[in-house]
């Protein structure tokens, strides 16, 4: 039985561990932190609870497909609730649009904002659904080893969609600026500007409107627990507080890792840690990518997050609320074009305790706030405090209530923390952006071409950022390991 060491315990690592244990390998996960889940950890304080990373549960079919591989289903491990409304978007004081939980209701919302737009939305979503099915069935489960994976009759017929942007497609027919922003927002999960994201990725709009927004009871950490429990049932060994210092290679073949100054023999090593960091664990001659390669890449944003306990329930917000009352385009430029701290940032808030009373004591509110940022910015406490004041002022103004004096506590998390906790390149939060030239076979390789039996998984390789893609990445790498071990 071959030994496999997996570095990290994020969704991609947990997924690959489950698949490989099922295939008969002896699998051990080595996690740097004291808790599991990578970026999807939880934070608890004074009776409040927060999902530290992902808060959106989209693409439920990917989770179902994962568990089905083990003759299980998500409900064996956690309980799901479809959110209705799905989310709310603020564009100004007393100017917000609430996205309902069903398609017919969404068409009504669009029609009310822009007469005739529902017809265009239906056409757009028909294309988005088709692209989603093509992506899920033909593309995203491929290992990204060659361009041939992308080429078939269906994708050739859609080739023009790889050379036009989401932004141009949306704006061609829908003229209402607020509706445009709602349709462009889901691609932010892919880590790039809508104007730089191929229109083929409109399948994210089908994930949004068609498949819906869900909430796992108890939060996203219950999903992590589900994956961890399945892994344990399959015999996966899990070690926490493991500082992997080196991936050990002899004569071009991986031999194991040094962790906490001890050698752990492994026939195969998979790193679900930050890809750039993973390569620094190798001697230079065994690295595939030089520093210049990473410097030229377009990274998905970092983030400034606040985990806040409020002493009262908050009015006029939904579980997921987006604050788009400032310029989307200007903020995007501050992330991607001329990286700097945004003057008037857009921000997102999750008020999970609106749906789930396990997140906060009775009559109180747990809130997570997120401001997308360029990776690599100078992160100091004074700047964090300045931005907390900015978003609190806007939250009060937009929702018409006094909240500053109701803050029980706040904790912040930013660039320096992503580096410290996850060895994240420049403190990025979401990995490598899915732009045209960073798609599929153009992403960092899932298998090392320098070291035999060394593999990578997660958001910097295929298929890309987000929880469902991370789960898929775990499946891809495990399939490749099994294929190459025969």
Coordinates of C-alpha atoms in Angstrom, one line a residue, residues 278-483:
X278 CA 4.8 24.8 -2.0
X279 CA 7.5 25.3 -4.6
X280 CA 9.6 27.1 -2.0
X281 CA 9.7 23.8 -0.1
X282 CA 11.7 22.4 -3.0
X283 CA 15.3 23.0 -3.9
X284 CA 15.5 25.5 -6.8
X285 CA 16.3 22.9 -9.5
X286 CA 13.1 21.0 -8.6
X287 CA 10.8 24.0 -9.0
X288 CA 8.7 24.4 -12.2
X289 CA 8.1 28.2 -11.9
X290 CA 10.5 31.0 -11.2
X291 CA 9.6 34.1 -9.1
X292 CA 9.1 36.1 -12.3
X293 CA 6.3 33.7 -13.3
X294 CA 4.3 34.5 -10.2
X295 CA 5.0 38.2 -10.4
X296 CA 3.4 38.4 -13.8
X297 CA 0.2 36.4 -12.9
X298 CA -3.1 38.0 -12.2
X299 CA -4.1 37.1 -8.7
X300 CA -7.6 37.1 -7.3
X301 CA -8.1 39.7 -4.6
X302 CA -7.1 39.6 -1.0
X303 CA -9.6 40.9 1.5
X304 CA -10.0 42.9 4.6
X305 CA -12.5 41.0 6.8
X306 CA -14.2 42.0 10.1
X307 CA -16.0 39.6 12.4
X308 CA -18.3 41.7 14.5
X309 CA -20.7 40.9 17.3
X310 CA -23.6 43.3 17.6
X311 CA -25.7 43.8 20.7
X312 CA -29.0 44.0 18.8
X313 CA -30.7 42.6 15.6
X314 CA -29.9 44.6 12.5
X315 CA -32.8 45.9 10.4
X316 CA -33.1 46.3 6.6
X317 CA -30.5 43.7 5.6
X318 CA -30.7 40.0 4.4
X319 CA -28.4 37.1 5.3
X320 CA -26.2 38.0 2.3
X321 CA -26.1 41.8 1.6
X322 CA -23.9 43.5 -1.0
X323 CA -23.1 47.2 -0.7
X324 CA -22.6 48.6 -4.2
X325 CA -23.3 52.2 -3.4
X326 CA -19.9 53.3 -4.7
X327 CA -18.3 52.8 -8.1
X328 CA -17.8 49.1 -9.0
X329 CA -15.4 50.1 -11.9
X330 CA -13.2 52.4 -9.7
X331 CA -12.9 49.8 -7.0
X332 CA -12.0 47.1 -9.6
X333 CA -9.2 49.4 -11.0
X334 CA -7.8 49.7 -7.4
X335 CA -7.6 45.9 -7.2
X336 CA -6.4 44.9 -10.7
X337 CA -5.0 47.9 -12.6
X338 CA -3.2 50.3 -10.1
X339 CA -3.2 48.3 -6.9
X340 CA -3.9 50.5 -3.9
X341 CA -6.3 50.8 -0.9
X342 CA -9.7 51.8 -2.4
X343 CA -11.0 55.2 -1.5
X344 CA -14.6 54.2 -1.5
X345 CA -14.7 50.4 -1.4
X346 CA -17.6 48.2 -2.3
X347 CA -18.2 45.6 0.5
X348 CA -20.1 42.5 1.3
X349 CA -21.8 41.5 4.6
X350 CA -23.0 38.1 5.9
X351 CA -25.5 38.3 8.7
X352 CA -25.7 34.5 9.2
X353 CA -27.6 34.9 12.5
X354 CA -30.7 36.2 10.5
X355 CA -31.1 32.6 9.2
X356 CA -29.4 30.6 11.8
X357 CA -29.7 31.3 15.5
X358 CA -26.6 29.2 16.3
X359 CA -24.5 32.2 15.1
X360 CA -25.4 34.6 17.9
X361 CA -27.0 34.9 21.3
X362 CA -30.7 35.7 21.3
X363 CA -31.5 39.2 20.1
X364 CA -27.9 39.8 19.0
X365 CA -26.4 39.7 15.5
X366 CA -23.2 38.1 14.1
X367 CA -21.8 39.9 11.0
X368 CA -18.9 39.2 8.7
X369 CA -17.8 42.1 6.5
X370 CA -15.5 41.7 3.5
X371 CA -13.8 44.4 1.4
X372 CA -12.0 43.0 -1.7
X373 CA -8.4 44.3 -2.0
X374 CA -5.4 44.0 -4.2
X375 CA -3.0 41.4 -2.8
X376 CA 0.3 42.6 -1.4
X377 CA -0.9 45.9 0.1
X378 CA 0.7 47.3 3.2
X379 CA -1.5 46.1 6.0
X380 CA -1.3 48.0 9.3
X381 CA -3.8 48.3 12.2
X382 CA -4.5 52.0 11.6
X383 CA -5.7 51.3 8.1
X384 CA -7.9 48.5 9.2
X385 CA -9.5 50.8 11.8
X386 CA -10.0 53.5 9.2
X387 CA -11.9 51.1 6.9
X388 CA -14.0 49.7 9.7
X389 CA -15.2 53.2 10.4
X390 CA -15.9 53.7 6.6
X391 CA -18.1 50.7 6.3
X392 CA -19.9 51.3 9.6
X393 CA -20.8 54.8 8.6
X394 CA -22.2 53.6 5.3
X395 CA -24.0 50.7 6.9
X396 CA -25.7 53.0 9.3
X397 CA -26.6 55.5 6.5
X398 CA -27.8 53.0 4.0
X399 CA -29.9 50.9 6.4
X400 CA -31.2 53.8 8.5
X401 CA -30.1 52.8 12.0
X402 CA -27.5 53.5 14.7
X403 CA -25.0 50.6 15.1
X404 CA -21.6 51.9 16.2
X405 CA -22.5 51.9 19.9
X406 CA -23.9 48.3 19.5
X407 CA -20.6 46.7 18.7
X408 CA -19.8 44.1 21.4
X409 CA -16.4 43.3 19.8
X410 CA -14.7 43.2 16.4
X411 CA -11.8 41.1 15.1
X412 CA -10.1 41.9 11.8
X413 CA -8.3 39.7 9.3
X414 CA -6.3 40.9 6.3
X415 CA -3.2 40.5 4.1
X416 CA -0.7 39.8 6.9
X417 CA -3.0 37.1 8.3
X418 CA -3.5 35.3 5.0
X419 CA 0.3 35.2 4.8
X420 CA 0.8 34.1 8.4
X421 CA -2.0 31.5 8.5
X422 CA -1.9 30.1 4.9
X423 CA 1.5 31.1 3.5
X424 CA -0.6 32.8 0.9
X425 CA 1.3 34.5 -2.0
X426 CA 1.1 38.3 -1.4
X427 CA -1.8 37.5 1.1
X428 CA -4.2 36.7 -1.7
X429 CA -7.6 35.3 -0.5
X430 CA -8.9 33.5 -3.5
X431 CA -5.9 32.2 -5.5
X432 CA -5.3 32.8 -9.2
X433 CA -7.9 34.7 -11.2
X434 CA -9.7 32.9 -14.0
X435 CA -8.8 35.2 -16.9
X436 CA -8.6 33.9 -20.5
X437 CA -4.8 33.3 -20.3
X438 CA -5.2 31.7 -16.9
X439 CA -7.8 29.1 -17.8
X440 CA -7.5 25.3 -17.9
X441 CA -4.1 24.2 -19.4
X442 CA -2.8 27.8 -18.9
X443 CA -2.9 27.5 -15.1
X444 CA 0.0 26.1 -13.0
X445 CA 0.2 22.4 -13.5
X446 CA -1.5 19.9 -11.2
X447 CA 1.4 17.5 -11.7
X448 CA 5.1 18.4 -11.4
X449 CA 7.1 17.9 -14.5
X450 CA 10.4 18.2 -12.5
X451 CA 9.7 15.7 -9.6
X452 CA 8.1 12.3 -10.1
X453 CA 5.0 11.6 -7.8
X454 CA 4.6 15.3 -6.7
X455 CA 1.2 16.9 -7.3
X456 CA -0.6 20.1 -6.5
X457 CA -4.3 20.9 -5.9
X458 CA -6.4 23.9 -4.9
X459 CA -7.2 27.3 -6.0
X460 CA -4.0 28.2 -7.8
X461 CA -4.2 25.2 -10.2
X462 CA -7.2 23.8 -12.1
X463 CA -10.0 24.5 -12.2
X464 CA -9.8 27.8 -10.1
X465 CA -11.0 29.8 -7.1
X466 CA -14.0 28.9 -5.0
X467 CA -15.2 26.0 -2.8
X468 CA -16.9 23.9 -5.6
X469 CA -13.8 24.2 -7.9
X470 CA -11.6 23.3 -4.9
X471 CA -13.6 20.1 -4.4
X472 CA -13.3 19.4 -8.1
X473 CA -9.5 20.0 -8.0
X474 CA -9.3 17.3 -5.3
X475 CA -11.1 14.9 -7.6
X476 CA -8.8 15.8 -10.5
X477 CA -5.6 15.3 -8.6
X478 CA -6.7 12.0 -7.1
X479 CA -7.8 10.7 -10.6
X480 CA -4.3 11.6 -11.9
X481 CA -2.5 9.9 -9.0
X482 CA -4.5 6.7 -9.5
X483 CA -3.9 6.7 -13.2

